[in-house]
C-alpha cells in the first residue's frame, strides 16, 4: 500500500508519525512544503523538510517543534557578537551541520531532492521525503510598512519569526512558483497513491504552497486512491501554525467548514473526497464525505487514531 501525505512543518511531522504507527507496513511518501525555505548567513535552510526529518528521525526538540534536541547556541551568540544579522533567527550548533551539508551539496549542483535523500540517509525517517519542488519557491508576505504605510514584502520567516505574524498581511506571494516543477517522484507518487492525505498543516502557506506548484493539483485530482484532508482548525481556532492569521488573507473563513470548502470536492474540480473535522464540529462540505473525529494530536495514541480515521475515510484498512 502506498500512502502519500502533503505536509508542512510541525503539524505535518506529527501527523506523519501517526500514519507510520497506523500503517506500519505501508510505503509512505511525504511531499513537503519548501516555501518556508530561506538563506541565512549564506546557508540554505529548509524548515519544514528538517522538522519532518528530525521528528521522524527522533532528533527533534519536542518543546520547540523545530531544530534539534539537546541544542546549543554558541555560533548563534558569536554571530550576534559580530552584529551579523539576522540575529532574530535561531540557528543551533547541531542544526548548523544540516545546513552546511545541504548548502555544500546544493552549491555542488545537486538538486534539493538528492540533498534531502542524502540527509535522510542519516536520519532514516521511515518515509520517502520529497520536497515539493527542486526549484526555489519562497513565500513572501506583503505587509504595510509600519513607518511609511506603503506595501512591503517580507520573507515569510521574517514575518513569522521576527514579527510573530503580528503585522497584518495584505497577501502572500510564492516567489518562483511559476517556474517551479514538481520534484522527481512527486507526480508519480500522487497519481499512483492508494490514499493521498492532507496533513493538518497551514492550508495557505504550507498545503496551499505545495498545491500551487504547477502540476501538483492535477496530480492530486488524478490520484488512484481517495483524497482525505484533516482540518487544521478546531472550534474556529488554529491548533498551531497561525492558520487563523493566514486564512482571512485569502478570503477563507477560519473554520473547518471554510477550509474544507476552500479545498473543494474532487467531483467538483476540487481536491477532497473526504474531510476530517473535530468531534462535534457541524461542518458541511458539499459532495465531500465529512467525518467528525478527535483531531487533537495530544499523544502518540491519539495521533495514530487520527491517522487511522484518515485511512479509514480513504477506504483503506492498514
Ligand atoms: N522558529 C522560531 O519561532 N524561531 C526561530 O528562531 C526559528 C529558527 C529556525 C531555524 C531552523 C529551522 O529549521 C526552523 C526554525 N524555526 C524557528 C521554525 C520555522 O520558522 C517554522 O518551523 C516554519 O518555517 C513554519 O512552518
mmCIF file of C-alpha atoms and ligand atoms in Angstrom:
data_model
loop_
_atom_site.group_PDB
_atom_site.id
_atom_site.type_symbol
_atom_site.label_atom_id
_atom_site.label_comp_id
_atom_site.label_asym_id
_atom_site.label_seq_id
_atom_site.Cartn_x
_atom_site.Cartn_y
_atom_site.Cartn_z
ATOM 1 C CA UNK A 1 0.000 0.000 0.000
ATOM 2 C CA UNK A 2 1.319 3.490 -0.907
ATOM 3 C CA UNK A 3 0.200 6.480 1.128
ATOM 4 C CA UNK A 4 1.198 9.998 0.072
ATOM 5 C CA UNK A 5 0.971 12.837 2.593
ATOM 6 C CA UNK A 6 1.146 16.548 1.755
ATOM 7 C CA UNK A 7 2.766 18.172 4.764
ATOM 8 C CA UNK A 8 4.128 21.372 6.233
ATOM 9 C CA UNK A 9 6.213 21.548 9.380
ATOM 10 C CA UNK A 10 5.246 20.756 12.942
ATOM 11 C CA UNK A 11 1.665 19.540 12.352
ATOM 12 C CA UNK A 12 2.695 17.633 9.259
ATOM 13 C CA UNK A 13 5.555 15.905 11.036
ATOM 14 C CA UNK A 14 3.398 14.847 13.970
ATOM 15 C CA UNK A 15 0.668 13.581 11.657
ATOM 16 C CA UNK A 16 3.245 11.540 9.735
ATOM 17 C CA UNK A 17 4.288 9.782 12.950
ATOM 18 C CA UNK A 18 0.625 8.785 13.289
ATOM 19 C CA UNK A 19 0.452 7.495 9.723
ATOM 20 C CA UNK A 20 3.540 5.327 10.279
ATOM 21 C CA UNK A 21 2.027 3.984 13.506
ATOM 22 C CA UNK A 22 -1.361 3.360 11.872
ATOM 23 C CA UNK A 23 0.025 1.624 8.782
ATOM 24 C CA UNK A 24 3.339 0.054 9.799
ATOM 25 C CA UNK A 25 3.726 -1.964 6.609
ATOM 26 C CA UNK A 26 2.796 0.775 4.168
ATOM 27 C CA UNK A 27 5.114 2.735 1.885
ATOM 28 C CA UNK A 28 4.691 6.370 2.919
ATOM 29 C CA UNK A 29 5.803 9.348 0.834
ATOM 30 C CA UNK A 30 5.817 12.842 2.310
ATOM 31 C CA UNK A 31 5.576 15.741 -0.169
ATOM 32 C CA UNK A 32 6.821 18.639 1.934
ATOM 33 C CA UNK A 33 6.424 22.401 1.622
ATOM 34 C CA UNK A 34 9.612 24.299 0.762
ATOM 35 C CA UNK A 35 8.062 27.758 0.614
ATOM 36 C CA UNK A 36 9.411 28.495 4.104
ATOM 37 C CA UNK A 37 12.966 27.910 2.895
ATOM 38 C CA UNK A 38 15.400 30.743 3.440
ATOM 39 C CA UNK A 39 19.083 31.586 3.005
ATOM 40 C CA UNK A 40 20.671 32.964 6.157
ATOM 41 C CA UNK A 41 24.345 33.586 6.896
ATOM 42 C CA UNK A 42 24.982 32.080 3.475
ATOM 43 C CA UNK A 43 23.296 28.774 4.353
ATOM 44 C CA UNK A 44 20.168 27.281 2.792
ATOM 45 C CA UNK A 45 17.624 26.365 5.454
ATOM 46 C CA UNK A 46 14.582 24.132 4.782
ATOM 47 C CA UNK A 47 12.481 24.351 7.959
ATOM 48 C CA UNK A 48 9.638 22.007 7.023
ATOM 49 C CA UNK A 49 11.853 19.323 5.499
ATOM 50 C CA UNK A 50 14.104 19.478 8.563
ATOM 51 C CA UNK A 51 11.191 19.384 11.017
ATOM 52 C CA UNK A 52 9.797 16.257 9.323
ATOM 53 C CA UNK A 53 13.253 14.656 9.082
ATOM 54 C CA UNK A 54 14.225 15.403 12.694
ATOM 55 C CA UNK A 55 10.793 14.433 14.063
ATOM 56 C CA UNK A 56 10.600 11.086 12.262
ATOM 57 C CA UNK A 57 14.312 10.519 12.891
ATOM 58 C CA UNK A 58 13.858 11.184 16.627
ATOM 59 C CA UNK A 59 16.173 14.166 16.713
ATOM 60 C CA UNK A 60 13.619 16.950 17.091
ATOM 61 C CA UNK A 61 13.374 19.287 20.045
ATOM 62 C CA UNK A 62 9.847 18.338 21.158
ATOM 63 C CA UNK A 63 9.183 21.520 23.061
ATOM 64 C CA UNK A 64 10.083 23.918 20.221
ATOM 65 C CA UNK A 65 8.815 21.697 17.439
ATOM 66 C CA UNK A 66 11.795 22.690 15.312
ATOM 67 C CA UNK A 67 15.552 22.270 15.497
ATOM 68 C CA UNK A 68 17.493 19.679 17.375
ATOM 69 C CA UNK A 69 17.078 18.174 20.817
ATOM 70 C CA UNK A 70 19.966 18.999 23.183
ATOM 71 C CA UNK A 71 20.849 22.022 21.082
ATOM 72 C CA UNK A 72 23.470 24.635 21.945
ATOM 73 C CA UNK A 73 23.667 28.180 20.573
ATOM 74 C CA UNK A 74 27.369 29.066 20.675
ATOM 75 C CA UNK A 75 27.651 30.001 16.990
ATOM 76 C CA UNK A 76 24.405 31.991 17.179
ATOM 77 C CA UNK A 77 25.837 34.022 20.077
ATOM 78 C CA UNK A 78 29.141 34.508 18.265
ATOM 79 C CA UNK A 79 27.307 35.740 15.164
ATOM 80 C CA UNK A 80 25.353 38.163 17.349
ATOM 81 C CA UNK A 81 28.625 39.372 18.924
ATOM 82 C CA UNK A 82 29.684 40.392 15.429
ATOM 83 C CA UNK A 83 26.317 42.050 14.899
ATOM 84 C CA UNK A 84 25.821 39.678 11.980
ATOM 85 C CA UNK A 85 22.150 39.965 11.015
ATOM 86 C CA UNK A 86 19.711 38.356 11.234
ATOM 87 C CA UNK A 87 20.062 37.793 14.956
ATOM 88 C CA UNK A 88 16.316 37.073 15.325
ATOM 89 C CA UNK A 89 16.548 33.641 13.649
ATOM 90 C CA UNK A 90 17.877 30.918 15.940
ATOM 91 C CA UNK A 91 20.458 28.678 14.293
ATOM 92 C CA UNK A 92 21.537 25.942 16.710
ATOM 93 C CA UNK A 93 25.019 24.428 16.575
ATOM 94 C CA UNK A 94 23.774 20.909 15.752
ATOM 95 C CA UNK A 95 21.240 22.241 13.263
ATOM 96 C CA UNK A 96 24.001 24.181 11.513
ATOM 97 C CA UNK A 97 25.627 20.932 10.394
ATOM 98 C CA UNK A 98 22.484 20.102 8.396
ATOM 99 C CA UNK A 99 22.546 23.492 6.689
ATOM 100 C CA UNK A 100 26.289 23.267 5.986
ATOM 101 C CA UNK A 101 25.943 19.845 4.335
ATOM 102 C CA UNK A 102 22.837 20.942 2.405
ATOM 103 C CA UNK A 103 24.420 24.173 1.201
ATOM 104 C CA UNK A 104 27.621 22.457 0.099
ATOM 105 C CA UNK A 105 25.661 19.843 -1.879
ATOM 106 C CA UNK A 106 23.398 22.485 -3.464
ATOM 107 C CA UNK A 107 26.450 24.552 -4.394
ATOM 108 C CA UNK A 108 27.986 21.419 -5.951
ATOM 109 C CA UNK A 109 24.906 21.240 -8.185
ATOM 110 C CA UNK A 110 22.862 18.508 -6.510
ATOM 111 C CA UNK A 111 19.086 19.135 -6.691
ATOM 112 C CA UNK A 112 17.263 19.606 -3.397
ATOM 113 C CA UNK A 113 15.588 16.203 -3.718
ATOM 114 C CA UNK A 114 19.004 14.479 -3.861
ATOM 115 C CA UNK A 115 20.260 16.571 -0.950
ATOM 116 C CA UNK A 116 17.166 15.661 1.072
ATOM 117 C CA UNK A 117 17.649 11.962 0.324
ATOM 118 C CA UNK A 118 21.298 12.211 1.389
ATOM 119 C CA UNK A 119 20.451 13.904 4.691
ATOM 120 C CA UNK A 120 17.664 11.375 5.304
ATOM 121 C CA UNK A 121 20.202 8.547 4.966
ATOM 122 C CA UNK A 122 21.422 9.554 8.413
ATOM 123 C CA UNK A 123 18.023 10.132 9.999
ATOM 124 C CA UNK A 124 16.097 7.190 8.473
ATOM 125 C CA UNK A 125 12.697 8.942 8.835
ATOM 126 C CA UNK A 126 10.819 5.853 7.618
ATOM 127 C CA UNK A 127 9.102 7.818 4.851
ATOM 128 C CA UNK A 128 10.301 8.886 1.427
ATOM 129 C CA UNK A 129 10.959 12.580 1.987
ATOM 130 C CA UNK A 130 10.292 14.654 -1.142
ATOM 131 C CA UNK A 131 10.495 18.421 -1.409
ATOM 132 C CA UNK A 132 7.523 19.740 -3.368
ATOM 133 C CA UNK A 133 9.984 21.104 -5.967
ATOM 134 C CA UNK A 134 13.717 21.220 -6.717
ATOM 135 C CA UNK A 135 13.305 24.808 -7.869
ATOM 136 C CA UNK A 136 13.308 27.563 -5.253
ATOM 137 C CA UNK A 137 9.867 28.777 -4.205
ATOM 138 C CA UNK A 138 9.847 31.281 -1.337
ATOM 139 C CA UNK A 139 6.761 32.571 0.425
ATOM 140 C CA UNK A 140 6.857 36.315 0.883
ATOM 141 C CA UNK A 141 4.315 38.281 2.858
ATOM 142 C CA UNK A 142 3.135 41.706 1.700
ATOM 143 C CA UNK A 143 2.511 43.973 4.693
ATOM 144 C CA UNK A 144 2.046 47.712 5.164
ATOM 145 C CA UNK A 145 5.395 49.175 6.204
ATOM 146 C CA UNK A 146 4.867 50.472 9.756
ATOM 147 C CA UNK A 147 6.821 53.675 9.012
ATOM 148 C CA UNK A 148 5.703 54.600 5.511
ATOM 149 C CA UNK A 149 2.389 52.730 5.325
ATOM 150 C CA UNK A 150 3.430 51.566 1.864
ATOM 151 C CA UNK A 151 3.236 47.878 0.860
ATOM 152 C CA UNK A 152 6.445 45.974 1.618
ATOM 153 C CA UNK A 153 7.318 42.322 1.024
ATOM 154 C CA UNK A 154 8.938 40.349 3.833
ATOM 155 C CA UNK A 155 10.313 36.844 3.622
ATOM 156 C CA UNK A 156 7.898 34.521 5.382
ATOM 157 C CA UNK A 157 10.466 33.731 8.063
ATOM 158 C CA UNK A 158 10.837 37.399 8.970
ATOM 159 C CA UNK A 159 7.070 37.804 9.212
ATOM 160 C CA UNK A 160 6.716 34.567 11.139
ATOM 161 C CA UNK A 161 9.713 34.581 13.455
ATOM 162 C CA UNK A 162 10.757 38.227 13.813
ATOM 163 C CA UNK A 163 7.254 39.686 13.855
ATOM 164 C CA UNK A 164 5.320 36.632 15.121
ATOM 165 C CA UNK A 165 2.838 37.269 12.276
ATOM 166 C CA UNK A 166 1.732 40.416 14.159
ATOM 167 C CA UNK A 167 1.924 42.575 11.001
ATOM 168 C CA UNK A 168 -1.313 42.268 9.035
ATOM 169 C CA UNK A 169 -0.622 40.532 5.756
ATOM 170 C CA UNK A 170 -2.106 42.042 2.618
ATOM 171 C CA UNK A 171 -1.192 38.978 0.554
ATOM 172 C CA UNK A 172 1.134 36.022 0.257
ATOM 173 C CA UNK A 173 3.359 35.681 -2.776
ATOM 174 C CA UNK A 174 5.113 32.441 -3.656
ATOM 175 C CA UNK A 175 8.170 33.852 -5.400
ATOM 176 C CA UNK A 176 9.381 31.487 -8.134
ATOM 177 C CA UNK A 177 6.353 29.210 -8.135
ATOM 178 C CA UNK A 178 5.504 29.832 -11.818
ATOM 179 C CA UNK A 179 8.890 28.454 -12.879
ATOM 180 C CA UNK A 180 8.765 25.579 -10.398
ATOM 181 C CA UNK A 181 8.071 21.969 -11.312
ATOM 182 C CA UNK A 182 7.150 19.065 -9.013
ATOM 183 C CA UNK A 183 10.286 17.332 -7.739
ATOM 184 C CA UNK A 184 11.108 13.936 -9.263
ATOM 185 C CA UNK A 185 8.719 11.297 -7.958
ATOM 186 C CA UNK A 186 6.060 13.710 -6.705
ATOM 187 C CA UNK A 187 3.589 13.403 -9.604
ATOM 188 C CA UNK A 188 4.107 9.656 -10.000
ATOM 189 C CA UNK A 189 3.593 9.112 -6.254
ATOM 190 C CA UNK A 190 0.417 11.178 -6.156
ATOM 191 C CA UNK A 191 -1.102 9.574 -9.244
ATOM 192 C CA UNK A 192 -0.431 6.022 -8.062
ATOM 193 C CA UNK A 193 -1.242 6.599 -4.379
ATOM 194 C CA UNK A 194 -3.734 4.305 -2.673
ATOM 195 C CA UNK A 195 -4.504 7.312 -0.480
ATOM 196 C CA UNK A 196 -3.488 10.972 -0.550
ATOM 197 C CA UNK A 197 -3.685 12.702 2.835
ATOM 198 C CA UNK A 198 -3.518 16.432 3.546
ATOM 199 C CA UNK A 199 -1.874 16.783 6.964
ATOM 200 C CA UNK A 200 -3.390 19.358 9.362
ATOM 201 C CA UNK A 201 -0.829 21.916 8.210
ATOM 202 C CA UNK A 202 -1.417 25.547 7.330
ATOM 203 C CA UNK A 203 -3.820 25.460 4.335
ATOM 204 C CA UNK A 204 -2.412 28.708 2.910
ATOM 205 C CA UNK A 205 1.360 28.805 3.354
ATOM 206 C CA UNK A 206 2.025 25.063 3.699
ATOM 207 C CA UNK A 207 -0.530 22.850 1.918
ATOM 208 C CA UNK A 208 -1.507 25.786 -0.294
ATOM 209 C CA UNK A 209 2.094 26.365 -1.351
ATOM 210 C CA UNK A 210 2.567 22.685 -2.218
ATOM 211 C CA UNK A 211 -0.647 22.697 -4.277
ATOM 212 C CA UNK A 212 0.500 25.871 -6.003
ATOM 213 C CA UNK A 213 3.417 24.135 -7.740
ATOM 214 C CA UNK A 214 2.230 23.688 -11.356
ATOM 215 C CA UNK A 215 1.225 20.055 -11.854
ATOM 216 C CA UNK A 216 0.653 19.061 -8.240
ATOM 217 C CA UNK A 217 -3.031 19.944 -8.034
ATOM 218 C CA UNK A 218 -3.698 17.969 -11.221
ATOM 219 C CA UNK A 219 -1.746 15.004 -9.853
ATOM 220 C CA UNK A 220 -3.824 15.014 -6.651
ATOM 221 C CA UNK A 221 -7.036 15.158 -8.656
ATOM 222 C CA UNK A 222 -5.814 12.239 -10.773
ATOM 223 C CA UNK A 223 -4.849 10.114 -7.756
ATOM 224 C CA UNK A 224 -5.849 6.458 -7.994
ATOM 225 C CA UNK A 225 -6.940 6.423 -4.348
ATOM 226 C CA UNK A 226 -9.150 8.726 -2.326
ATOM 227 C CA UNK A 227 -8.002 12.148 -1.153
ATOM 228 C CA UNK A 228 -8.599 12.858 2.539
ATOM 229 C CA UNK A 229 -7.863 16.115 4.323
ATOM 230 C CA UNK A 230 -7.528 16.781 8.061
ATOM 231 C CA UNK A 231 -8.751 20.137 9.297
ATOM 232 C CA UNK A 232 -6.108 22.321 10.992
ATOM 233 C CA UNK A 233 -8.918 24.385 12.535
ATOM 234 C CA UNK A 234 -10.785 23.182 15.613
ATOM 235 C CA UNK A 235 -13.653 25.205 17.103
ATOM 236 C CA UNK A 236 -12.724 28.120 14.858
ATOM 237 C CA UNK A 237 -9.141 28.292 16.097
ATOM 238 C CA UNK A 238 -5.853 27.154 14.624
ATOM 239 C CA UNK A 239 -4.203 24.379 16.608
ATOM 240 C CA UNK A 240 -0.763 25.627 15.525
ATOM 241 C CA UNK A 241 0.876 27.342 12.607
ATOM 242 C CA UNK A 242 -1.148 30.537 12.823
ATOM 243 C CA UNK A 243 -3.534 29.360 10.097
ATOM 244 C CA UNK A 244 -6.028 31.805 11.578
ATOM 245 C CA UNK A 245 -3.661 34.654 10.626
ATOM 246 C CA UNK A 246 -3.394 33.383 7.050
ATOM 247 C CA UNK A 247 -6.878 32.212 6.048
ATOM 248 C CA UNK A 248 -8.592 35.636 6.137
ATOM 249 C CA UNK A 249 -5.861 37.000 3.849
ATOM 250 C CA UNK A 250 -7.060 34.671 1.099
ATOM 251 C CA UNK A 251 -10.724 35.179 1.966
ATOM 252 C CA UNK A 252 -11.307 31.841 3.645
ATOM 253 C CA UNK A 253 -13.403 31.558 6.816
ATOM 254 C CA UNK A 254 -11.409 30.381 9.853
ATOM 255 C CA UNK A 255 -13.371 27.180 10.341
ATOM 256 C CA UNK A 256 -13.149 23.521 9.436
ATOM 257 C CA UNK A 257 -16.056 24.123 7.057
ATOM 258 C CA UNK A 258 -14.319 27.111 5.470
ATOM 259 C CA UNK A 259 -11.087 25.224 4.854
ATOM 260 C CA UNK A 260 -12.915 22.139 3.592
ATOM 261 C CA UNK A 261 -14.851 24.226 1.085
ATOM 262 C CA UNK A 262 -11.632 26.024 0.151
ATOM 263 C CA UNK A 263 -10.042 22.707 -0.843
ATOM 264 C CA UNK A 264 -13.328 21.749 -2.518
ATOM 265 C CA UNK A 265 -14.852 18.482 -3.633
ATOM 266 C CA UNK A 266 -12.854 16.404 -6.080
ATOM 267 C CA UNK A 267 -16.044 15.669 -8.012
ATOM 268 C CA UNK A 268 -16.471 19.413 -8.462
ATOM 269 C CA UNK A 269 -12.982 20.098 -9.757
ATOM 270 C CA UNK A 270 -11.680 20.485 -6.199
ATOM 271 C CA UNK A 271 -9.448 18.139 -4.280
ATOM 272 C CA UNK A 272 -11.203 16.277 -1.472
ATOM 273 C CA UNK A 273 -13.110 13.013 -1.313
ATOM 274 C CA UNK A 274 -13.275 13.194 2.484
ATOM 275 C CA UNK A 275 -12.659 15.811 5.168
ATOM 276 C CA UNK A 276 -11.950 15.129 8.852
ATOM 277 C CA UNK A 277 -13.246 17.694 11.318
ATOM 278 C CA UNK A 278 -13.121 17.690 15.110
ATOM 279 C CA UNK A 279 -15.683 15.786 17.142
ATOM 280 C CA UNK A 280 -18.785 17.881 17.470
ATOM 281 C CA UNK A 281 -17.955 20.227 14.585
ATOM 282 C CA UNK A 282 -21.018 20.542 12.314
ATOM 283 C CA UNK A 283 -19.103 21.378 9.137
ATOM 284 C CA UNK A 284 -20.713 20.636 5.801
ATOM 285 C CA UNK A 285 -18.787 20.494 2.549
ATOM 286 C CA UNK A 286 -20.968 19.732 -0.474
ATOM 287 C CA UNK A 287 -20.108 16.411 -2.161
ATOM 288 C CA UNK A 288 -17.379 15.655 0.368
ATOM 289 C CA UNK A 289 -17.612 12.877 2.952
ATOM 290 C CA UNK A 290 -17.224 14.867 6.197
ATOM 291 C CA UNK A 291 -16.378 12.857 9.303
ATOM 292 C CA UNK A 292 -16.121 14.181 12.857
ATOM 293 C CA UNK A 293 -13.310 12.509 14.806
ATOM 294 C CA UNK A 294 -10.933 13.645 17.593
ATOM 295 C CA UNK A 295 -8.331 15.808 15.842
ATOM 296 C CA UNK A 296 -6.087 16.720 18.768
ATOM 297 C CA UNK A 297 -2.711 15.003 18.347
ATOM 298 C CA UNK A 298 -2.199 15.140 22.104
ATOM 299 C CA UNK A 299 -0.441 11.796 22.394
ATOM 300 C CA UNK A 300 1.085 9.195 20.082
ATOM 301 C CA UNK A 301 -2.046 7.056 20.521
ATOM 302 C CA UNK A 302 -4.347 9.976 19.648
ATOM 303 C CA UNK A 303 -2.179 10.794 16.627
ATOM 304 C CA UNK A 304 -2.226 7.169 15.491
ATOM 305 C CA UNK A 305 -6.001 7.040 15.893
ATOM 306 C CA UNK A 306 -6.376 10.241 13.849
ATOM 307 C CA UNK A 307 -4.271 8.727 11.069
ATOM 308 C CA UNK A 308 -6.358 5.548 11.263
ATOM 309 C CA UNK A 309 -9.509 7.632 10.831
ATOM 310 C CA UNK A 310 -7.977 9.310 7.785
ATOM 311 C CA UNK A 311 -7.014 5.966 6.239
ATOM 312 C CA UNK A 312 -10.472 4.616 7.026
ATOM 313 C CA UNK A 313 -12.011 7.617 5.248
ATOM 314 C CA UNK A 314 -9.697 6.804 2.342
ATOM 315 C CA UNK A 315 -11.246 3.344 2.291
ATOM 316 C CA UNK A 316 -8.026 1.505 3.004
ATOM 317 C CA UNK A 317 -7.651 -0.706 6.023
ATOM 318 C CA UNK A 318 -3.986 -0.507 7.071
HETATM 319 N N1 LIG B 1 11.036 29.394 14.627
HETATM 320 C C1 LIG B 1 11.053 30.395 15.554
HETATM 321 O O1 LIG B 1 9.988 30.758 16.063
HETATM 322 N N2 LIG B 1 12.213 30.995 15.930
HETATM 323 C C2 LIG B 1 13.400 30.665 15.387
HETATM 324 O O2 LIG B 1 14.428 31.270 15.731
HETATM 325 C C3 LIG B 1 13.435 29.599 14.430
HETATM 326 C C4 LIG B 1 14.630 29.154 13.864
HETATM 327 C C5 LIG B 1 14.605 28.043 12.999
HETATM 328 C C6 LIG B 1 15.784 27.508 12.487
HETATM 329 C C7 LIG B 1 15.756 26.411 11.645
HETATM 330 C C8 LIG B 1 14.539 25.835 11.300
HETATM 331 O O3 LIG B 1 14.512 24.741 10.501
HETATM 332 C C9 LIG B 1 13.339 26.340 11.806
HETATM 333 C C10 LIG B 1 13.368 27.452 12.650
HETATM 334 N N3 LIG B 1 12.187 27.980 13.176
HETATM 335 C C11 LIG B 1 12.204 28.993 14.081
HETATM 336 C C12 LIG B 1 10.880 27.401 12.834
HETATM 337 C C13 LIG B 1 10.388 27.875 11.475
HETATM 338 O O4 LIG B 1 10.348 29.234 11.354
HETATM 339 C C14 LIG B 1 8.995 27.272 11.305
HETATM 340 O O5 LIG B 1 9.052 25.962 11.741
HETATM 341 C C15 LIG B 1 8.491 27.099 9.915
HETATM 342 O O6 LIG B 1 9.066 27.898 8.983
HETATM 343 C C16 LIG B 1 6.988 27.282 9.961
HETATM 344 O O7 LIG B 1 6.396 26.198 9.338
#
